[in-house]
Short mmCIF file of N, CA and C in Angstrom, two decimals:
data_model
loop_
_atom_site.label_atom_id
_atom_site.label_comp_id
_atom_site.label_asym_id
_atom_site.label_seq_id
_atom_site.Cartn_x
_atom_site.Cartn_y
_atom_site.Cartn_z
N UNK A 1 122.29 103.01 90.76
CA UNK A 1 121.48 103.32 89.62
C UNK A 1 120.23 104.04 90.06
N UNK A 2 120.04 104.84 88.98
CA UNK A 2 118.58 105.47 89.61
C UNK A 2 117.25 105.19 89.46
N UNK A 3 116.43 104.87 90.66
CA UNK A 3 115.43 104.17 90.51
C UNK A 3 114.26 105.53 89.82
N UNK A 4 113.23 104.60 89.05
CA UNK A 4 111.91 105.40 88.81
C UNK A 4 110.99 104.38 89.02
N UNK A 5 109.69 105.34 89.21
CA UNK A 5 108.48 103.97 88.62
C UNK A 5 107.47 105.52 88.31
N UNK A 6 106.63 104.37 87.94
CA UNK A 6 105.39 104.87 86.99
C UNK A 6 104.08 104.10 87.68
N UNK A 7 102.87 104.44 87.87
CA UNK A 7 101.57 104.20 87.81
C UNK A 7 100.72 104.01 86.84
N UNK A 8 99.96 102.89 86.98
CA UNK A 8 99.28 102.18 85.62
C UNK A 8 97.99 101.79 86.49
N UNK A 9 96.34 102.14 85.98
CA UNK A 9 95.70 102.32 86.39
C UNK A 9 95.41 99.79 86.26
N UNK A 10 94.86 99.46 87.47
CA UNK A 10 94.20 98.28 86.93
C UNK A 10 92.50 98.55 87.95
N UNK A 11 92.29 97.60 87.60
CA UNK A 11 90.67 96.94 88.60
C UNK A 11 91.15 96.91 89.77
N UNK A 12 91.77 96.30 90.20
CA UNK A 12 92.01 96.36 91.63
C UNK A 12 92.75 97.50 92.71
N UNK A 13 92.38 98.72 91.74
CA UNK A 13 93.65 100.25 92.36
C UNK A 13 94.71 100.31 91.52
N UNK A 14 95.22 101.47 91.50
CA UNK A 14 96.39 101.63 90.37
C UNK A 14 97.41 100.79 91.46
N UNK A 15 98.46 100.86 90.41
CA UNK A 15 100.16 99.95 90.37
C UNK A 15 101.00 100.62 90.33
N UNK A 16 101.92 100.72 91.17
CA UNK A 16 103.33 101.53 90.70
C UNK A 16 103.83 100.22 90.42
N UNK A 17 104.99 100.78 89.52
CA UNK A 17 106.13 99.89 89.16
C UNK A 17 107.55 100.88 89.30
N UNK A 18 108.56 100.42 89.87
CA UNK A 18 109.56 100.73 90.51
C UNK A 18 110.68 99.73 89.09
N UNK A 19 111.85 100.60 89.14
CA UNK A 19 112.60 99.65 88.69
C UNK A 19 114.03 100.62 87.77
N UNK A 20 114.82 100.30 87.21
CA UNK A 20 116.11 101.13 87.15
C UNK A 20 116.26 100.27 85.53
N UNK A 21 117.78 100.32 85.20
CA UNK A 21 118.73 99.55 83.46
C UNK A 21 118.74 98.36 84.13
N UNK A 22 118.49 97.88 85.31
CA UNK A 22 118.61 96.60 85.39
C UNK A 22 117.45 95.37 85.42
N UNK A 23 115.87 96.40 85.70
CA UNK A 23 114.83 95.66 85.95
C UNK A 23 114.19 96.11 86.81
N UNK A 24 113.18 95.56 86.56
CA UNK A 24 112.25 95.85 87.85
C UNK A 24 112.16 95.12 89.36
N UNK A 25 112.02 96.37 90.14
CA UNK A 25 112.52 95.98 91.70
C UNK A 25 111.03 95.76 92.27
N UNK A 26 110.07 96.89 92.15
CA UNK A 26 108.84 96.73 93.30
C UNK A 26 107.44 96.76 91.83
N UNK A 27 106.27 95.88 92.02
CA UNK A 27 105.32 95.88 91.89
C UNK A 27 104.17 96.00 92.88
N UNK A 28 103.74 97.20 92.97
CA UNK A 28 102.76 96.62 94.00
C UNK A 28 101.65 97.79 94.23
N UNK A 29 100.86 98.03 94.95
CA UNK A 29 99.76 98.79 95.04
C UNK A 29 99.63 100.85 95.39
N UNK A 30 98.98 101.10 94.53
CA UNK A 30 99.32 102.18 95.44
C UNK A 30 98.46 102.16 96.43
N UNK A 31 99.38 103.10 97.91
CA UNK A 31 100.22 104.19 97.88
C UNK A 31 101.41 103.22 98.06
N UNK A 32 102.56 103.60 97.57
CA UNK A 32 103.86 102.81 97.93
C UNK A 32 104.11 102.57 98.71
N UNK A 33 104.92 101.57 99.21
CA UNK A 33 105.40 101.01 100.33
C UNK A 33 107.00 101.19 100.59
N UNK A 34 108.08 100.73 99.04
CA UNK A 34 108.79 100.65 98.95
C UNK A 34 108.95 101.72 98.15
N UNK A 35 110.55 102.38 99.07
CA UNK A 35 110.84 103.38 98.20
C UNK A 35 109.95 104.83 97.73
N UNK A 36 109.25 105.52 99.25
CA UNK A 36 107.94 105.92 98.58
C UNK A 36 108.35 107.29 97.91
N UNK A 37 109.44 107.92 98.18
CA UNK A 37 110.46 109.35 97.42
C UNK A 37 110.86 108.86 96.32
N UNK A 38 110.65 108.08 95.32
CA UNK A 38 111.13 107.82 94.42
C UNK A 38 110.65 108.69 93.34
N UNK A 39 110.66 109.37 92.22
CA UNK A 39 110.15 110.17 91.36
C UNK A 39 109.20 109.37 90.74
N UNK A 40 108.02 110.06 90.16
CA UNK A 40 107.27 109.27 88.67
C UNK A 40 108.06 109.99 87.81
N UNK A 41 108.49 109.16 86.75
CA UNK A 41 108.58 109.47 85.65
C UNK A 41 107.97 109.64 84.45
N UNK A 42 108.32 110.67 83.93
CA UNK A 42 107.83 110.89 82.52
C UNK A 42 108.75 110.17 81.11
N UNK A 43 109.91 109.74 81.62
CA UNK A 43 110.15 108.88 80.38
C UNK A 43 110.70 107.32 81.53
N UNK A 44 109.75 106.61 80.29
CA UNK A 44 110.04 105.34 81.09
C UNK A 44 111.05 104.43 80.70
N UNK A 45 111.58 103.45 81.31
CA UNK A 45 112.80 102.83 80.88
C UNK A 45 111.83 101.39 80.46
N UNK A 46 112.93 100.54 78.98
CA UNK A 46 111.90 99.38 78.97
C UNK A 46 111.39 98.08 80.06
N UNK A 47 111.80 98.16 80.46
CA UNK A 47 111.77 96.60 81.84
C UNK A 47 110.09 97.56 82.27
N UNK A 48 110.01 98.64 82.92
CA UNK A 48 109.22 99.08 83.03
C UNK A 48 107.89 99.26 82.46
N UNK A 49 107.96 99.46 81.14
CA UNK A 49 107.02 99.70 80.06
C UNK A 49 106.59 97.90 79.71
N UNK A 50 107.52 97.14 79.43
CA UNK A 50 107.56 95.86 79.23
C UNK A 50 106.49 95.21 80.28
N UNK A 51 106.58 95.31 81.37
CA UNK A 51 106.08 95.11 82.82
C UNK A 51 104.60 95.67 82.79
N UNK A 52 104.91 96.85 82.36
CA UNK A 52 102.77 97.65 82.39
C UNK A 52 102.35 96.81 81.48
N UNK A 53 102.88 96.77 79.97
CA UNK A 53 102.06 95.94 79.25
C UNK A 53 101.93 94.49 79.74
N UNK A 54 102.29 93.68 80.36
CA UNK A 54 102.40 92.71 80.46
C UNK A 54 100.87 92.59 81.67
N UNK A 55 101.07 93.35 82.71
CA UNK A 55 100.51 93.63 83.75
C UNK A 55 98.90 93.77 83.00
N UNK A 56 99.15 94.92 82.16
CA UNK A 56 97.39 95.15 81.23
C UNK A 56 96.73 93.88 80.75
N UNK A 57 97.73 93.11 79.80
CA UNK A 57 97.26 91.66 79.32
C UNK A 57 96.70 90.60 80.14
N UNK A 58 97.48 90.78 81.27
CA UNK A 58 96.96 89.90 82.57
C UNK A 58 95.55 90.20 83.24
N UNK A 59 95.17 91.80 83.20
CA UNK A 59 94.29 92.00 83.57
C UNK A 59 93.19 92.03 82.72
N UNK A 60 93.31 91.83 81.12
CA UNK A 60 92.62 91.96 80.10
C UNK A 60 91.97 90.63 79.93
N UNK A 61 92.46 89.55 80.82
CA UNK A 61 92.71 88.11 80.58
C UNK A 61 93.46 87.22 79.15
N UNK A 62 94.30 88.09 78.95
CA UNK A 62 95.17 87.62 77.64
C UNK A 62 96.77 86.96 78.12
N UNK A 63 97.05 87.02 79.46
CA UNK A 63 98.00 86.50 80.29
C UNK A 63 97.85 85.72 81.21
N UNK A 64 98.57 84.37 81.12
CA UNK A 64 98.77 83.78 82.17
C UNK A 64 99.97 83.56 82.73
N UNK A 65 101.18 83.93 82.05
CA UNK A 65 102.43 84.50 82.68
C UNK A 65 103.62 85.67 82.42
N UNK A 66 104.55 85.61 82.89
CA UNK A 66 105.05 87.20 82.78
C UNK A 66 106.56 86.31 82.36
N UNK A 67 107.13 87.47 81.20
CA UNK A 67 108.50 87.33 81.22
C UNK A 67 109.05 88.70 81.30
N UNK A 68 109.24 89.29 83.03
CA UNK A 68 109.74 90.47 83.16
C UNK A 68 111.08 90.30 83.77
N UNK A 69 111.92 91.22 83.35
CA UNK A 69 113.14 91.40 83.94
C UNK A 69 113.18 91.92 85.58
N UNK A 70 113.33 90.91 85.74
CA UNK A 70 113.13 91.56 87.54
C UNK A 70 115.17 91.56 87.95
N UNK A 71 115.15 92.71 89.32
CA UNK A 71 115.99 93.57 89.70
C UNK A 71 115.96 93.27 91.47
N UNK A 72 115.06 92.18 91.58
CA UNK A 72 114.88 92.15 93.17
C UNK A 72 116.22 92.20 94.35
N UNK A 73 116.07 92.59 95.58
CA UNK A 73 117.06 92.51 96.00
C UNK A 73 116.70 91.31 97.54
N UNK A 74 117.41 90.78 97.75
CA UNK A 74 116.87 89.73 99.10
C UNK A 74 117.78 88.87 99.77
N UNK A 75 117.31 88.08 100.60
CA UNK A 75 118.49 87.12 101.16
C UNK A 75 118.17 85.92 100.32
N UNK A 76 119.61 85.40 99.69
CA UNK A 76 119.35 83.83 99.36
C UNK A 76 118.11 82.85 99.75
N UNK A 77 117.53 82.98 100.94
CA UNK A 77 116.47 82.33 101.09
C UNK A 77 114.83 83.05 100.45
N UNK A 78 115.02 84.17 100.78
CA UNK A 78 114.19 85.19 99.93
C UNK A 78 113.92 84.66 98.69
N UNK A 79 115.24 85.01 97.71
CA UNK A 79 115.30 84.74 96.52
C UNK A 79 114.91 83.31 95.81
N UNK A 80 115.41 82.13 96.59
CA UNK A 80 114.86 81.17 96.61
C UNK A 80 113.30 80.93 96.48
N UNK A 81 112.69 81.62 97.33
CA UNK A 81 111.23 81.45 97.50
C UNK A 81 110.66 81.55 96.50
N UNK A 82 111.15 82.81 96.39
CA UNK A 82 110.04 83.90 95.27
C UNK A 82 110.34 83.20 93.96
N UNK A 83 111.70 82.57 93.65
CA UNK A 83 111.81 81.39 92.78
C UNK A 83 110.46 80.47 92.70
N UNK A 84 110.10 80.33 93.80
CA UNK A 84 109.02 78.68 94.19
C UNK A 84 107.78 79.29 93.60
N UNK A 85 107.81 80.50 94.12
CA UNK A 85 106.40 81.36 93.66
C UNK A 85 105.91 81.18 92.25
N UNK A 86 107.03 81.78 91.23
CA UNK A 86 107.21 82.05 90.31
C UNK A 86 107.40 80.64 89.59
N UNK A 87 107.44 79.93 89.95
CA UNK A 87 106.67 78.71 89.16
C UNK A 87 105.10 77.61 89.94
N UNK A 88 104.80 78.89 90.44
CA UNK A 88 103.10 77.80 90.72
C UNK A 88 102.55 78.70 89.43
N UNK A 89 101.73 77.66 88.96
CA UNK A 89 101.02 78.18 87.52
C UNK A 89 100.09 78.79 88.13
N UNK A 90 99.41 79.92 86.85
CA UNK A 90 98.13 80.39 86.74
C UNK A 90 97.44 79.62 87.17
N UNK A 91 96.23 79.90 87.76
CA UNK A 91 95.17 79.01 88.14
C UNK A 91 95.23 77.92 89.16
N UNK A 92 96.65 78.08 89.84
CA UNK A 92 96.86 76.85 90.71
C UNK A 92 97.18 77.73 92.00
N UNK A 93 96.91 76.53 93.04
CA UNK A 93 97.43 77.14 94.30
C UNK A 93 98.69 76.42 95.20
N UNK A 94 98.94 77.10 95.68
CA UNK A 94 99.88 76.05 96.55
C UNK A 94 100.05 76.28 98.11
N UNK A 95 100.36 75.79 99.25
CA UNK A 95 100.37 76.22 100.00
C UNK A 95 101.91 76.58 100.87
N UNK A 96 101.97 76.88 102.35
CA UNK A 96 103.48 77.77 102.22
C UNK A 96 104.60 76.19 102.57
N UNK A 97 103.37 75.44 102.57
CA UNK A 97 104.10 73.71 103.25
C UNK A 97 104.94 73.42 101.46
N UNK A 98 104.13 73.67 100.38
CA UNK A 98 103.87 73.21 99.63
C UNK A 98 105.51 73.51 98.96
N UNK A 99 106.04 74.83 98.99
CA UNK A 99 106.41 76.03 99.02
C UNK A 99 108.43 75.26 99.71
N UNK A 100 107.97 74.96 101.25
CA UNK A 100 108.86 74.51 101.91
C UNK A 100 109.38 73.35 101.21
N UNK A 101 108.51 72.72 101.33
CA UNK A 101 108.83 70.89 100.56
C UNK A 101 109.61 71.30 99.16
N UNK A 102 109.46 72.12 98.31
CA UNK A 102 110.03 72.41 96.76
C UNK A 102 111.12 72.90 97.35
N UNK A 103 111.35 73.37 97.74
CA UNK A 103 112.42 74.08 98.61
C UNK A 103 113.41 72.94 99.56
N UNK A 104 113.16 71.73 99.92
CA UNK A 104 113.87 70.84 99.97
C UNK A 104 113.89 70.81 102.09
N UNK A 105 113.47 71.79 102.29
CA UNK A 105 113.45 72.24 103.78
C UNK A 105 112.29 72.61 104.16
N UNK A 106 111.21 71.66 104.65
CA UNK A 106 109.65 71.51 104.96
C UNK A 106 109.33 71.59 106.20
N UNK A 107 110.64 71.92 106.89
CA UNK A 107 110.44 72.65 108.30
C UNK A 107 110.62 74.32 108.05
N UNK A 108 110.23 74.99 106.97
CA UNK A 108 110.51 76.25 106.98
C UNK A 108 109.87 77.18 106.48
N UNK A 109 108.50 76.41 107.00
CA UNK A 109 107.20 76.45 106.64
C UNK A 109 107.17 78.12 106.70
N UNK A 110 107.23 78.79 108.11
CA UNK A 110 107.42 80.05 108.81
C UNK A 110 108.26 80.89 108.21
N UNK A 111 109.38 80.49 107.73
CA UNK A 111 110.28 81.39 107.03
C UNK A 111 109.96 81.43 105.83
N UNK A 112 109.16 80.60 105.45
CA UNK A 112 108.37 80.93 103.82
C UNK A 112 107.36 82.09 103.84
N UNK A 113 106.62 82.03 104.98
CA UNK A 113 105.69 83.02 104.97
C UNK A 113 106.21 84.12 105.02
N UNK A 114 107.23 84.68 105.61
CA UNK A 114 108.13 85.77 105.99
C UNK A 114 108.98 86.21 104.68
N UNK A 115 109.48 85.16 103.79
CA UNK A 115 109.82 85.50 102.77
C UNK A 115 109.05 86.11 101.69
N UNK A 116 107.44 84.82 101.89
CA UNK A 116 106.41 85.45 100.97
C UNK A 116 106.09 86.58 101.11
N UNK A 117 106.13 87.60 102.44
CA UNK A 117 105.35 88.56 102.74
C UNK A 117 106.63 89.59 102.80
N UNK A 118 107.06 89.19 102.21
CA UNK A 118 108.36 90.35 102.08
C UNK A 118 108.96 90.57 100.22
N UNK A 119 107.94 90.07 99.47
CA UNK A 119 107.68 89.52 97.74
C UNK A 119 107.81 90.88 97.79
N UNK A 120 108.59 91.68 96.95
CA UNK A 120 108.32 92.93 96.19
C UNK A 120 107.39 93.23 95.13
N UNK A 121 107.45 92.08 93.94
CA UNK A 121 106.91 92.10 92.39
C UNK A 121 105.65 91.22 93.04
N UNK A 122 104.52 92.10 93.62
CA UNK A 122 103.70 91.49 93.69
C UNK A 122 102.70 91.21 91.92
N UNK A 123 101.35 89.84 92.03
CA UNK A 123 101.26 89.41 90.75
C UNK A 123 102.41 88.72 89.39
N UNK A 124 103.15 89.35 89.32
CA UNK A 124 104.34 88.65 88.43
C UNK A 124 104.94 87.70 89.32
N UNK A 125 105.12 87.84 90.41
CA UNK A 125 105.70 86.73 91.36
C UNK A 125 104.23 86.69 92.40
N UNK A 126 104.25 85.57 92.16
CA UNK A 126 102.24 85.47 92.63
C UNK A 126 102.47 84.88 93.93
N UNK A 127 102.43 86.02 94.70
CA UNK A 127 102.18 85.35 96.07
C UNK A 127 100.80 85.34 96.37
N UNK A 128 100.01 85.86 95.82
CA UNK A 128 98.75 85.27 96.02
C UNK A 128 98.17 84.30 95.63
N UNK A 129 98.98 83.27 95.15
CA UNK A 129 98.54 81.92 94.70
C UNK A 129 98.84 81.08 95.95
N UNK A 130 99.21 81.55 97.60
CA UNK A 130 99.52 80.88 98.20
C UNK A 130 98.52 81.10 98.93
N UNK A 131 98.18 79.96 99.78
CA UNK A 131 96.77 79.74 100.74
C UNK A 131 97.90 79.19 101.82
N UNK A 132 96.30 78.93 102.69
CA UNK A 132 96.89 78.19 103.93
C UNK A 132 96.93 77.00 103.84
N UNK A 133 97.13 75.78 104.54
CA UNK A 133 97.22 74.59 104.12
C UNK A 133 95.74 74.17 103.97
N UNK A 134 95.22 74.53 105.00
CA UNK A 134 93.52 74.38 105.62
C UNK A 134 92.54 75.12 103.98
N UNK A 135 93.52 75.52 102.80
CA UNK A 135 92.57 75.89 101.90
C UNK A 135 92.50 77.94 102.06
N UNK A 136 92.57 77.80 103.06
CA UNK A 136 92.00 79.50 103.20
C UNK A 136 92.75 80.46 102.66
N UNK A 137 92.54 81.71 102.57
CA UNK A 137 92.85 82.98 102.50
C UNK A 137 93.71 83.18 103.21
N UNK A 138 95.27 83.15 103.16
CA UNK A 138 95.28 83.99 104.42
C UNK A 138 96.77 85.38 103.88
N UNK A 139 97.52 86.18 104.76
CA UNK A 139 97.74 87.44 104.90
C UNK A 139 98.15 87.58 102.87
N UNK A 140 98.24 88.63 102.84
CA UNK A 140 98.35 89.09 101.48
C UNK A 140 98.63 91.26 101.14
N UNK A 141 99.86 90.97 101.65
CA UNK A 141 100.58 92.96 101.44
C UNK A 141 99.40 93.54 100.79
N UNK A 142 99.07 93.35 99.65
CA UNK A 142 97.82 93.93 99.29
C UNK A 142 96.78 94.13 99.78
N UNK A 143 96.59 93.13 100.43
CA UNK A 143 95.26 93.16 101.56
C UNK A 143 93.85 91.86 100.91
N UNK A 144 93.60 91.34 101.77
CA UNK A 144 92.69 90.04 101.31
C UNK A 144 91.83 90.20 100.33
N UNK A 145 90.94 91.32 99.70
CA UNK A 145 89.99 91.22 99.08
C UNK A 145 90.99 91.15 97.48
N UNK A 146 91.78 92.42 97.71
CA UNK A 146 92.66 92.47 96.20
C UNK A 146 93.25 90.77 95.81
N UNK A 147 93.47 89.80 96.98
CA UNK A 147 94.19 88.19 96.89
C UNK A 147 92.54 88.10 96.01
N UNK A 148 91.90 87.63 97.17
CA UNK A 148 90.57 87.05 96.48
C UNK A 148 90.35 87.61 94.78
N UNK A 149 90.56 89.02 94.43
CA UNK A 149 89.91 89.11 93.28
C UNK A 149 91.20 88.79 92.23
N UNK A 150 92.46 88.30 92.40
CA UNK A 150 93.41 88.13 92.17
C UNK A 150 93.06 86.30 91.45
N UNK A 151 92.70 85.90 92.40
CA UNK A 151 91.93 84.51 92.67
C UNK A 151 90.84 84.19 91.91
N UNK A 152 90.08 85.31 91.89
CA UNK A 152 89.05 85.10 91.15
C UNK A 152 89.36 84.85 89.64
N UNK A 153 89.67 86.26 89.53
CA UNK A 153 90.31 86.37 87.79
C UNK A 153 91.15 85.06 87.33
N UNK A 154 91.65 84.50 88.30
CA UNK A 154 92.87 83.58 87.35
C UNK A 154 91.42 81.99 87.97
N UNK A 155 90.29 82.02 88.23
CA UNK A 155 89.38 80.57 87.99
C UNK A 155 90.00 80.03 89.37
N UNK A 156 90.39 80.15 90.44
CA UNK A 156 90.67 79.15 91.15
C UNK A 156 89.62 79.37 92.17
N UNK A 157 88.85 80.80 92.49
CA UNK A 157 87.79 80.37 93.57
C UNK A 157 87.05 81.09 92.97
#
C-alpha cells in the first residue's frame, strides 16, 4: 500500500504523520526518521486527518487520549509493549520495570527500553510517560526537552 504523510505545525516543532487505508504507521518529529522519501501529500487519507485533529486537541489541552487507527509494524514483543504504553494514563508515569511487570516478564526490563525506543506513533503511544525507575528523565527519540515539555503539558512535572 502506498504510504503518505503530512506535516502539522505543534509547540514542540512540526509532526509528520505517515500512514496508508490501513492507519497510521509513524508519528513523530520533524525531520523524519522513518521512511524519509515518502511524499507529502496534498490529499490526505482519513486515519491521517483523524490523527492531526486529534494531535491539535491534545495540544490545545482538550485531549487526554487518542482513538487512532494505528498500522504499526513490529515484533510481537514490540507490539506488546507499545500495548503497555498505550494504557499508562494521561498524567501518569510509569517506569520501564513498571512496563516489564504488566508484561508478566520483569526481567525484561532492557528489552522494554529497546522496544520503547523503537515506538513509531510517538505521543499517541506515550513513550514519554516512561521515566527511569530513580524518577528521572531519561532517553526519549524526540530528544529530552520535547519529553519534559510533553510532561509538562499533561501536569506530571
Amino acid at each position: 500500500m502506498t504510504l503518505i504523510q503530512t506535516r502539522i505545525p505543534s509547540p514542540i516543532d512540526d509532526i509528520i504523520i505517515q500512514g496508508n487505508q490501513d492507519g497510521v504507521s509513524y508519528v513523530g518529529f520533524y525531520p523524519v526518521i522513518e521512511c524519509p522519501d515518502t511524499p507529502f501529500a496534498e490529499v490526505e487519507l482519513p486515519h491521517i486527518l483523524n490523527c492531526a485533529a486529534q494531535l491539535n486537541e491534545y495540544f490545545a489541552g482538550e485531549r487526554t487520549d487518542f482513538d487512532v487507527t494505528l498500522a504499526t509494524q513490529g515484533t510481537v514483543f514490540q507490539q506488546a509493549v507499545w500495548q503497555a504504553l498505550i494504557a499508562v494514563p494521561f498524567g501518569h508515569t510509569q517506569s520501564y520495570s513498571d512496563i516489564a511487570n504488566a508484561l508478566s516478564n520483569p526481567k525484561a526490563v532492557r528489552a522494554v527500553g529497546a522496544a520503547n525506543g523503537k515506538n513509531p506513533i510517538s505521543i499517541i503511544v506515550p513513550c514519554h510517560r516512561i521515566i527511569g525507575a530513580n524518577g528521572k528523565l531519561t532517553g526519549y527519540a524526540g530528544g529530552l526537552a520535547r519529553k519534559q515539555w510533553l510532561l509538562e503539558h499533561e501536569g506530571i512535572i
